[in-house]
Short mmCIF file of C-alpha atoms and ligand atoms in Angstrom, two decimals:
data_model
loop_
_atom_site.label_atom_id
_atom_site.label_comp_id
_atom_site.label_asym_id
_atom_site.label_seq_id
_atom_site.Cartn_x
_atom_site.Cartn_y
_atom_site.Cartn_z
CA MET K 445 0.00 0.00 0.00
CA SER K 446 1.53 3.35 -0.90
CA PHE K 447 0.50 6.69 0.56
CA GLU K 448 1.17 10.21 -0.57
CA ARG K 449 3.78 11.56 1.89
CA LYS K 450 2.23 14.48 3.80
CA LYS K 451 3.27 16.71 6.67
CA ILE K 452 1.06 15.97 9.67
CA LEU K 453 1.30 18.40 12.56
CA VAL K 454 -0.28 17.56 15.91
CA LEU K 455 -0.60 20.36 18.49
CA GLY K 456 -0.88 19.20 22.09
CA ALA K 457 0.03 15.98 23.87
CA GLY K 458 -2.98 15.62 26.15
CA TYR K 459 -5.35 12.65 25.93
CA ALA K 460 -6.55 13.56 22.42
CA GLY K 461 -3.28 14.58 20.75
CA LEU K 462 -1.12 11.87 22.26
CA GLN K 463 -3.69 9.18 21.47
CA ALA K 464 -3.77 10.39 17.84
CA VAL K 465 0.03 10.24 17.59
CA SER K 466 0.22 6.86 19.31
CA LYS K 467 -2.21 5.47 16.73
CA LEU K 468 -0.67 7.26 13.72
CA GLN K 469 2.81 5.93 14.45
CA LYS K 470 1.38 2.41 14.45
CA SER K 471 -0.64 2.74 11.27
CA LEU K 472 1.78 4.83 9.19
CA GLY K 473 5.37 4.04 8.20
CA HIS K 474 8.20 6.62 8.01
CA GLN K 475 7.86 6.65 4.20
CA ASP K 476 4.14 7.45 4.43
CA ALA K 477 4.10 10.71 6.37
CA ASP K 478 6.20 13.26 8.15
CA ILE K 479 4.61 13.44 11.63
CA THR K 480 5.47 16.23 14.10
CA LEU K 481 4.06 16.60 17.61
CA ILE K 482 4.37 19.95 19.39
CA ASN K 483 3.68 20.26 23.12
CA LYS K 484 4.49 22.95 25.69
CA ASN K 485 6.03 20.48 28.15
CA GLU K 486 8.24 17.45 27.63
CA TYR K 487 5.73 15.42 29.62
CA HIS K 488 2.10 14.35 29.38
CA TYR K 489 -0.01 14.68 32.50
CA GLU K 490 -3.14 12.78 33.47
CA ALA K 491 -5.55 15.71 33.66
CA THR K 492 -8.16 13.54 35.38
CA TRP K 493 -5.79 12.86 38.29
CA LEU K 494 -4.97 16.51 39.05
CA HIS K 495 -7.48 16.75 41.92
CA GLU K 496 -5.46 14.03 43.67
CA THR K 497 -2.24 16.04 43.30
CA ALA K 498 -4.07 19.13 44.55
CA ALA K 499 -5.33 17.34 47.67
CA GLY K 500 -1.98 15.65 48.26
CA THR K 501 -3.20 12.06 47.96
CA ILE K 502 -0.74 11.36 45.12
CA ASP K 503 2.63 12.90 44.25
CA TRP K 504 2.58 15.04 41.16
CA GLU K 505 5.11 12.77 39.44
CA ASP K 506 2.64 9.88 39.75
CA GLY K 507 0.34 11.43 37.17
CA VAL K 508 3.05 12.53 34.76
CA TYR K 509 5.26 10.72 32.23
CA PRO K 510 7.76 11.82 29.56
CA ILE K 511 6.27 12.06 26.06
CA SER K 512 9.38 10.22 24.82
CA LYS K 513 7.96 7.07 26.50
CA VAL K 514 5.11 7.08 23.97
CA VAL K 515 6.56 8.61 20.84
CA ASP K 516 8.46 6.40 18.39
CA ALA K 517 11.32 8.74 17.45
CA SER K 518 11.90 6.90 14.16
CA LYS K 519 8.46 7.99 12.96
CA VAL K 520 7.50 11.11 14.94
CA LYS K 521 9.45 14.28 15.57
CA PHE K 522 8.60 15.64 19.01
CA ILE K 523 9.19 19.38 19.51
CA PRO K 524 8.82 20.80 23.04
CA ALA K 525 7.53 24.28 22.19
CA GLU K 526 4.67 26.63 22.96
CA VAL K 527 2.27 27.30 20.10
CA THR K 528 1.70 31.07 19.77
CA ALA K 529 -0.40 31.33 16.59
CA ILE K 530 -2.10 29.22 13.94
CA HIS K 531 -2.11 30.79 10.44
CA LYS K 532 -4.64 28.52 8.75
CA ASP K 533 -4.61 30.33 5.40
CA GLU K 534 -0.85 29.89 5.12
CA LYS K 535 -0.96 26.37 6.65
CA ARG K 536 1.64 27.45 9.18
CA VAL K 537 1.90 27.29 12.97
CA GLU K 538 4.02 29.70 14.95
CA THR K 539 5.78 28.59 18.15
CA ASN K 540 8.39 30.01 20.50
CA GLN K 541 10.83 27.58 18.83
CA GLY K 542 10.10 28.64 15.24
CA ASP K 543 7.47 28.07 12.57
CA PHE K 544 6.10 24.77 11.25
CA ASP K 545 4.09 24.23 8.10
CA TYR K 546 1.66 21.38 7.52
CA ASP K 547 -0.59 19.61 5.05
CA ILE K 548 -2.81 18.18 7.81
CA LEU K 549 -3.24 19.88 11.19
CA VAL K 550 -4.62 18.28 14.35
CA THR K 551 -5.32 20.85 17.02
CA ALA K 552 -5.61 19.28 20.47
CA LEU K 553 -4.48 22.19 22.62
CA GLY K 554 -6.51 21.26 25.68
CA PHE K 555 -8.15 23.28 28.42
CA GLU K 556 -7.52 26.20 30.74
CA SER K 557 -9.33 27.68 33.73
CA GLU K 558 -12.49 29.74 33.11
CA THR K 559 -13.49 32.26 35.77
CA PHE K 560 -16.46 33.73 33.83
CA GLY K 561 -15.11 37.19 34.62
CA ILE K 562 -15.89 36.79 38.36
CA ASP K 563 -14.23 39.65 40.17
CA GLY K 564 -10.99 38.63 41.91
CA MET K 565 -11.25 34.92 41.05
CA ALA K 566 -8.13 34.73 38.87
CA GLU K 567 -6.09 36.64 41.51
CA HIS K 568 -7.35 35.08 44.75
CA ALA K 569 -8.35 31.48 44.00
CA HIS K 570 -6.25 28.51 43.00
CA SER K 571 -7.35 26.41 40.04
CA ILE K 572 -6.67 22.76 39.22
CA VAL K 573 -5.72 22.82 35.56
CA SER K 574 -2.10 21.64 35.40
CA PRO K 575 0.38 19.80 37.66
CA GLN K 576 1.80 23.21 38.62
CA THR K 577 -1.54 24.76 39.64
CA ALA K 578 -2.56 21.56 41.45
CA LEU K 579 0.71 21.56 43.38
CA ALA K 580 0.29 25.25 44.22
CA ALA K 581 -3.19 24.52 45.65
CA ARG K 582 -1.81 21.69 47.77
CA HIS K 583 1.07 23.84 49.09
CA GLU K 584 -1.37 26.64 49.91
CA ILE K 585 -3.53 24.30 52.02
CA GLU K 586 -0.52 22.87 53.85
CA LYS K 587 1.03 26.33 54.42
CA ASN K 588 -2.23 27.56 55.98
CA PHE K 589 -2.59 24.50 58.22
CA ALA K 590 1.03 24.91 59.37
CA ASN K 591 0.33 28.59 60.03
CA TYR K 592 -2.70 27.77 62.19
CA ARG K 593 -0.40 26.69 65.02
CA ASN K 594 0.79 30.30 65.32
CA SER K 595 -2.27 32.21 64.18
CA GLY K 596 -5.00 30.11 65.81
CA ALA K 597 -7.24 31.69 63.15
CA ASP K 598 -10.19 29.52 62.00
CA LYS K 599 -9.66 30.96 58.53
CA ASP K 600 -6.36 29.04 58.24
CA ILE K 601 -8.07 25.68 58.65
CA SER K 602 -11.00 26.59 56.39
CA ILE K 603 -11.04 25.45 52.77
CA LEU K 604 -13.50 26.79 50.22
CA VAL K 605 -14.15 24.83 47.03
CA GLY K 606 -15.99 26.72 44.28
CA GLY K 607 -18.30 24.52 42.19
CA ALA K 608 -19.70 21.03 42.76
CA GLY K 609 -19.11 19.66 39.26
CA PHE K 610 -17.02 16.56 38.70
CA THR K 611 -13.77 18.25 39.58
CA GLY K 612 -15.17 19.84 42.76
CA VAL K 613 -16.75 16.63 44.05
CA GLU K 614 -13.73 14.45 43.20
CA PHE K 615 -11.47 17.01 44.88
CA LEU K 616 -13.65 16.93 48.03
CA GLY K 617 -13.39 13.13 48.03
CA GLU K 618 -9.60 13.42 48.16
CA LEU K 619 -9.66 16.25 50.73
CA VAL K 620 -11.67 14.25 53.27
CA GLU K 621 -8.87 11.66 53.04
CA SER K 622 -5.85 13.96 53.05
CA VAL K 623 -6.92 16.69 55.48
CA PRO K 624 -7.21 14.34 58.50
CA VAL K 625 -3.59 13.30 57.74
CA LEU K 626 -2.56 16.97 57.61
CA CYS K 627 -4.32 17.55 60.93
CA GLU K 628 -2.37 14.73 62.52
CA LYS K 629 0.87 16.15 61.14
CA TYR K 630 0.21 19.62 62.58
CA GLY K 631 -1.63 18.56 65.75
CA ILE K 632 -4.98 20.04 64.67
CA ASP K 633 -8.38 18.77 65.79
CA TYR K 634 -10.10 17.71 62.50
CA SER K 635 -13.53 18.56 63.90
CA LYS K 636 -12.47 22.24 63.85
CA VAL K 637 -11.65 22.15 60.11
CA LYS K 638 -14.20 23.60 57.66
CA ILE K 639 -14.32 22.19 54.13
CA THR K 640 -17.14 23.97 52.29
CA CYS K 641 -18.20 23.47 48.70
CA VAL K 642 -20.25 26.26 47.15
CA GLU K 643 -22.44 25.46 44.14
CA ALA K 644 -24.59 27.91 42.17
CA ALA K 645 -27.05 25.41 40.69
CA PRO K 646 -29.99 24.12 42.77
CA SER K 647 -28.66 20.56 42.44
CA MET K 648 -25.33 18.96 41.61
CA LEU K 649 -23.97 16.37 39.18
CA PRO K 650 -27.09 16.39 36.96
CA MET K 651 -25.76 13.50 34.86
CA PHE K 652 -26.40 11.11 37.79
CA PRO K 653 -29.76 10.01 39.21
CA GLU K 654 -30.70 11.56 42.55
CA ASP K 655 -29.98 8.45 44.63
CA LEU K 656 -26.34 8.44 43.47
CA THR K 657 -25.88 12.17 44.06
CA ASP K 658 -27.46 11.81 47.53
CA TYR K 659 -25.06 8.96 48.24
CA ALA K 660 -22.08 11.14 47.27
CA VAL K 661 -23.29 14.09 49.36
CA LYS K 662 -23.88 11.88 52.42
CA TYR K 663 -20.49 10.20 52.02
CA LEU K 664 -18.72 13.55 51.91
CA GLU K 665 -20.82 15.18 54.66
CA ASP K 666 -20.23 12.20 56.96
CA ARG K 667 -16.52 12.89 56.58
CA GLY K 668 -16.70 16.58 57.37
CA ALA K 669 -17.46 18.36 54.07
CA LYS K 670 -20.34 20.85 53.87
CA PHE K 671 -22.31 21.92 50.80
CA MET K 672 -23.92 25.25 50.04
CA ILE K 673 -26.12 24.45 47.05
CA GLY K 674 -28.00 27.11 45.04
CA THR K 675 -25.42 29.65 46.18
CA PRO K 676 -23.63 31.56 43.42
CA ILE K 677 -20.14 32.87 44.04
CA VAL K 678 -20.06 36.47 42.85
CA ALA K 679 -16.52 37.48 43.82
CA ALA K 680 -13.29 36.27 45.38
CA ASN K 681 -11.01 38.31 47.60
CA GLU K 682 -8.14 37.75 50.05
CA ASP K 683 -10.64 36.58 52.71
CA GLY K 684 -12.40 33.97 50.56
CA PHE K 685 -15.55 33.98 48.43
CA VAL K 686 -18.37 36.49 48.30
CA VAL K 687 -21.65 34.61 47.71
CA LYS K 688 -25.21 35.67 47.09
CA ILE K 689 -27.86 34.39 49.50
CA ASP K 690 -31.45 35.71 49.19
CA ASP K 691 -30.15 38.54 47.01
CA LYS K 692 -27.73 39.65 49.72
CA GLU K 693 -23.98 39.37 49.45
CA GLN K 694 -22.19 37.46 52.16
CA GLN K 695 -18.49 36.89 52.80
CA LEU K 696 -17.30 33.29 53.34
CA GLU K 697 -13.89 33.24 55.01
CA ALA K 698 -11.07 30.83 54.21
CA SER K 699 -7.33 31.05 53.65
CA SER K 700 -7.42 28.18 51.14
CA VAL K 701 -9.67 28.96 48.19
CA ILE K 702 -9.91 26.62 45.21
CA TRP K 703 -11.97 27.30 42.08
CA THR K 704 -13.17 24.11 40.42
CA ALA K 705 -16.18 25.60 38.65
CA GLY K 706 -15.07 25.97 35.13
CA VAL K 707 -12.77 25.08 32.31
CA ARG K 708 -12.66 26.21 28.70
CA GLY K 709 -10.69 25.23 25.61
CA SER K 710 -7.40 26.94 24.79
CA SER K 711 -7.82 30.65 24.08
CA LEU K 712 -5.56 30.21 21.05
CA MET K 713 -8.63 28.76 19.34
CA GLU K 714 -10.54 32.09 19.40
CA GLU K 715 -7.46 33.86 18.10
CA SER K 716 -7.14 31.42 15.19
CA PHE K 717 -10.65 30.43 14.09
CA ASP K 718 -14.10 31.93 13.67
CA GLY K 719 -17.14 30.70 15.59
CA VAL K 720 -15.22 29.55 18.68
CA LYS K 721 -17.06 29.68 22.04
CA ARG K 722 -15.14 29.30 25.31
CA GLY K 723 -12.21 27.88 23.35
CA ARG K 724 -14.33 25.18 21.70
CA ILE K 725 -15.16 24.90 18.02
CA ILE K 726 -17.99 22.80 16.62
CA VAL K 727 -16.54 20.03 14.48
CA LYS K 728 -18.09 18.22 11.54
CA PRO K 729 -18.97 14.52 11.94
CA ASP K 730 -15.51 13.59 10.55
CA LEU K 731 -13.94 15.87 13.26
CA THR K 732 -12.64 18.48 10.81
CA ILE K 733 -13.49 22.16 11.05
CA GLU K 734 -16.10 23.62 8.67
CA GLY K 735 -14.37 24.92 5.55
CA HIS K 736 -11.05 23.22 6.42
CA GLU K 737 -10.86 19.63 5.24
CA ASP K 738 -7.27 19.46 6.45
CA ILE K 739 -7.77 20.75 10.03
CA TYR K 740 -9.06 18.50 12.79
CA ALA K 741 -10.02 19.71 16.28
CA ILE K 742 -10.18 17.15 19.09
CA GLY K 743 -10.35 17.06 22.88
CA ASP K 744 -11.30 20.12 24.92
CA VAL K 745 -10.91 22.57 22.01
CA SER K 746 -13.69 20.80 20.11
CA ALA K 747 -17.44 20.53 20.46
CA VAL K 748 -18.61 17.16 19.15
CA MET K 749 -22.36 17.37 18.62
CA ASN K 750 -24.67 14.53 19.66
CA GLY K 751 -26.82 14.87 16.54
CA GLU K 752 -27.85 17.32 13.88
CA GLY K 753 -30.23 20.27 13.78
CA ASP K 754 -31.31 22.78 16.43
CA ASP K 755 -31.70 20.18 19.18
CA ALA K 756 -28.12 18.94 18.87
CA ARG K 757 -25.96 19.50 21.96
CA PRO K 758 -22.21 19.10 22.45
CA TYR K 759 -21.04 16.06 24.37
CA PRO K 760 -19.28 16.97 27.63
CA THR K 761 -15.52 17.23 27.28
CA THR K 762 -14.03 14.15 28.92
CA ALA K 763 -10.85 12.11 28.62
CA GLN K 764 -12.97 9.29 27.22
CA ILE K 765 -14.29 11.27 24.25
CA ALA K 766 -10.90 12.94 23.70
CA MET K 767 -9.13 9.59 23.37
CA GLN K 768 -11.79 8.14 21.07
CA ALA K 769 -11.57 11.26 18.89
CA GLY K 770 -7.76 10.96 18.82
CA GLU K 771 -8.03 7.39 17.54
CA HIS K 772 -10.65 8.38 14.99
CA VAL K 773 -8.58 11.23 13.59
CA ALA K 774 -5.63 8.86 13.10
CA LYS K 775 -7.95 6.56 11.17
CA ASN K 776 -9.33 9.41 9.02
CA ILE K 777 -5.83 10.65 8.24
CA GLU K 778 -4.83 7.17 7.13
CA LEU K 779 -7.96 6.97 4.92
CA THR K 780 -7.22 10.39 3.40
CA LEU K 781 -3.64 9.41 2.60
CA LYS K 782 -4.92 6.30 0.85
CA GLY K 783 -7.31 8.47 -1.18
CA ASP K 784 -10.39 7.11 0.63
CA LYS K 785 -13.30 9.04 2.17
CA LYS K 786 -13.15 10.04 5.83
CA GLU K 787 -15.57 8.30 8.19
CA PRO K 788 -17.93 10.00 10.65
CA PHE K 789 -17.00 9.76 14.36
CA LYS K 790 -19.35 7.79 16.59
CA TYR K 791 -18.93 8.38 20.29
CA ASP K 792 -19.19 5.18 22.31
CA ASP K 793 -20.13 6.38 25.81
CA LYS K 794 -18.98 3.61 28.14
CA GLY K 795 -20.16 5.51 31.20
CA THR K 796 -18.77 7.80 33.88
CA VAL K 797 -17.40 7.33 37.34
CA CYS K 798 -16.99 10.10 39.90
CA SER K 799 -14.51 9.09 42.56
CA LEU K 800 -15.00 9.90 46.25
CA GLY K 801 -11.38 9.52 47.29
CA SER K 802 -9.50 6.27 46.80
CA LYS K 803 -12.05 3.96 48.41
CA ASP K 804 -15.47 5.06 47.20
CA GLY K 805 -17.35 6.59 44.30
CA ILE K 806 -20.50 6.70 42.20
CA GLY K 807 -20.97 5.97 38.54
CA ILE K 808 -22.90 4.64 35.60
CA VAL K 809 -20.99 2.01 33.68
CA MET K 810 -22.42 0.22 30.65
CA GLY K 811 -25.83 1.61 31.64
CA ARG K 812 -25.66 0.28 35.23
CA GLU K 813 -25.50 2.35 38.40
CA ILE K 814 -22.57 1.57 40.68
CA LYS K 815 -21.40 3.00 43.99
CA GLY K 816 -19.02 2.34 46.85
CA LYS K 817 -15.92 0.14 46.51
CA LYS K 818 -17.06 -1.14 43.11
CA ALA K 819 -17.08 2.42 41.73
CA ALA K 820 -13.65 3.13 43.26
CA PHE K 821 -12.31 -0.04 41.62
CA MET K 822 -13.87 0.94 38.25
CA LYS K 823 -12.25 4.36 38.51
CA ARG K 824 -8.81 2.76 38.92
CA VAL K 825 -9.53 0.53 35.92
CA ILE K 826 -10.51 3.60 33.85
CA ASP K 827 -7.39 5.54 34.93
CA THR K 828 -5.09 2.60 34.19
CA ARG K 829 -6.79 1.89 30.87
CA ALA K 830 -6.15 5.48 29.73
CA VAL K 831 -2.40 5.04 30.30
CA PHE K 832 -2.46 1.62 28.63
CA LYS K 833 -4.37 2.84 25.55
CA ILE K 834 -1.86 5.60 24.89
CA GLY K 835 1.40 4.10 26.12
CA GLY K 836 0.96 0.32 26.08
CA PRO K 837 1.54 -2.33 28.77
CA MET K 838 4.95 -1.17 30.07
CA LEU K 839 3.72 2.36 30.75
CA ALA K 840 0.51 1.02 32.30
CA TYR K 841 2.66 -1.23 34.51
CA SER K 842 4.72 1.69 35.82
CA LYS K 843 1.96 4.35 36.00
CA GLY K 844 -1.25 2.36 36.42
CA LYS K 845 -3.31 2.28 39.60
CA PHE K 846 -3.26 -1.33 40.68
CA LEU K 847 -3.84 -0.94 44.42
P1 NAD E 1646 -18.24 21.66 35.29
O1 NAD E 1646 -18.53 22.80 34.38
O2 NAD E 1646 -18.75 20.32 34.94
O3 NAD E 1646 -18.79 21.98 36.77
C1 NAD E 1646 -18.66 23.25 37.33
C2 NAD E 1646 -19.68 23.44 38.45
O4 NAD E 1646 -19.49 24.74 39.00
C3 NAD E 1646 -21.13 23.38 37.98
O5 NAD E 1646 -21.86 22.56 38.85
C4 NAD E 1646 -21.59 24.84 38.03
O6 NAD E 1646 -22.96 24.97 38.33
C5 NAD E 1646 -20.73 25.40 39.15
N1 NAD E 1646 -20.53 26.85 39.07
C6 NAD E 1646 -20.26 27.58 37.96
N2 NAD E 1646 -20.17 28.90 38.27
C7 NAD E 1646 -20.38 29.00 39.61
C8 NAD E 1646 -20.40 30.09 40.52
N3 NAD E 1646 -20.21 31.35 40.13
N4 NAD E 1646 -20.63 29.82 41.82
C9 NAD E 1646 -20.82 28.55 42.26
N5 NAD E 1646 -20.83 27.50 41.44
C10 NAD E 1646 -20.59 27.70 40.12
O7 NAD E 1646 -16.64 21.69 35.46
P2 NAD E 1646 -15.65 20.51 35.87
O8 NAD E 1646 -16.14 19.78 37.07
O9 NAD E 1646 -14.29 21.11 35.93
O10 NAD E 1646 -15.71 19.51 34.64
C11 NAD E 1646 -15.31 19.94 33.34
C12 NAD E 1646 -15.55 18.83 32.34
O11 NAD E 1646 -14.66 17.73 32.62
C13 NAD E 1646 -16.95 18.27 32.41
O12 NAD E 1646 -17.40 17.98 31.13
C14 NAD E 1646 -16.81 17.00 33.22
O13 NAD E 1646 -17.78 16.03 32.87
C15 NAD E 1646 -15.39 16.56 32.87
N6 NAD E 1646 -14.79 15.82 34.00
C16 NAD E 1646 -15.06 14.49 34.10
C17 NAD E 1646 -14.52 13.76 35.14
C18 NAD E 1646 -14.83 12.28 35.23
O14 NAD E 1646 -15.35 11.71 34.26
N7 NAD E 1646 -14.56 11.62 36.35
C19 NAD E 1646 -13.71 14.37 36.11
C20 NAD E 1646 -13.46 15.75 36.00
C21 NAD E 1646 -14.01 16.46 34.93
#
C-alpha cells in the first residue's frame, strides 16, 4: 500500500493529541508521512488525576510521564515548544521555537481555567488545571494548616471549594482523606476544620440520578465536608468567596480557596478560528473544522455534537471522548492518505465514574449504576486503561493504579 507523503502536525500531547500520535505511528510508516508533535512540556499529565495532586493524595510525578515514552522517534518528531499562533490560510503554525508548516493539522491544545469574569477569582483562588496549579493549591492548604499553630485563626483551617461539578466533588473526596492526615501532622483537631463546597445550581452532578448524588453528598458530609447548594459565588477576595444568598452578598472566610467551577478550551482557538465559544469549536462529523478539510479539532478545544439540527448539543468534554476522537482522527488521516473518504466519528459512551477519594465513588458504567468500593475499583480501571491505551503495557505497569 503506498501513501502520498504528507506533513502531519499535531498540536498538544494531552489525551486527544497523544492518542492520535500513538495510533498514527502504528498505522503509518516513516515513508508514508512526516509526523510532528508539538507540546508545551516534555511530559504528558493525566488531567483527570490533578485533583489528587491538589489534595496531596498522590505525588505530582505519579500522574506525569515523559512524552518520549510514547513517541516512536523513528516515525514522529517531538518538539517541546509553545504554540503562539495558527495561520490557517498559510498552513503554518508559529511557536516560541520557530514556525512549522503542515498539510494536515490536528489541534488538540486542551483546556484552561475559566473564571467567567468573576471579580478577583483569577487573583485570589487557585485552580486545578495543570500539575503546577494543582501543586500550588496543595502547598497553599498545607502552608495555611502549618500557620494555624501560630495564628489560631479559624480561617487558616478553612477550605473553600468553588463549584460542585465533577472536579469539585472528586477534589472533596480526596480532601476528606488527606486533610485528616494533615491535621495529625500539625496537631490540629479535625472537627475544627471547615471544608465547604459552594455550588450555584440548585442541584449537583445532573448527569447522575438523585440516589447516586445523595449517596455522594452523604459520604462527603459524613466525613466533614459541607455543601452550600444554590449559592452563586459572585466574587473572590483575600478573605475567601463572596456569595449571594437571598439577594444579599455574604463573605465566606477561608485562607485556602480553590476554584473548580469551570474550564474552557485553549484561548488560542478564538485567536485562530471563527465561531469559537469558550475555546471550543464545533466540528463536523468527521472531526474536521467547517471549511477546512485538512484541520481537525479534538479534545477540549472541540465541540462534538450529539446529533444534527437545532436540538443537537455538544457532548461533555471528557478524557474518554478525547481519546476516542484521537483514535478516529488517526484513522481518518490514514484513509485520506490512501485516497479514501473520511468516516464519521461515533462516540461510544462507556459511562462515567466520579470518585470519592480512593475507596469510594459513584458511577454509571455500561448503563448500570454503581457505587461504593465497586465504583472506586472501576475508577482505577478507567485511569489505568487510559495510560495503557496511549502508552501500552509497560507504561501502564509503571503508571497504572493497581492498588
Ligand atoms: P463543570 O462545568 O462540569 O462543573 C462546574 C460546576 O461549578 C457546575 O456545577 C456549576 O454549576 C458550578 N458553578 C459555575 N459557576 C459558579 C459560581 N459562580 N458559583 C458557584 N458555582 C458555580 O466543570 P468541571 O467539574 O471542571 O468539569 C469539566 C468537564 O470535565 C466536564 O465535562 C466534566 O464532565 C469533565 N470531568 C469528568 C470527570 C470524570 O469523568 N470523572 C472528572 C473531571 C471532569
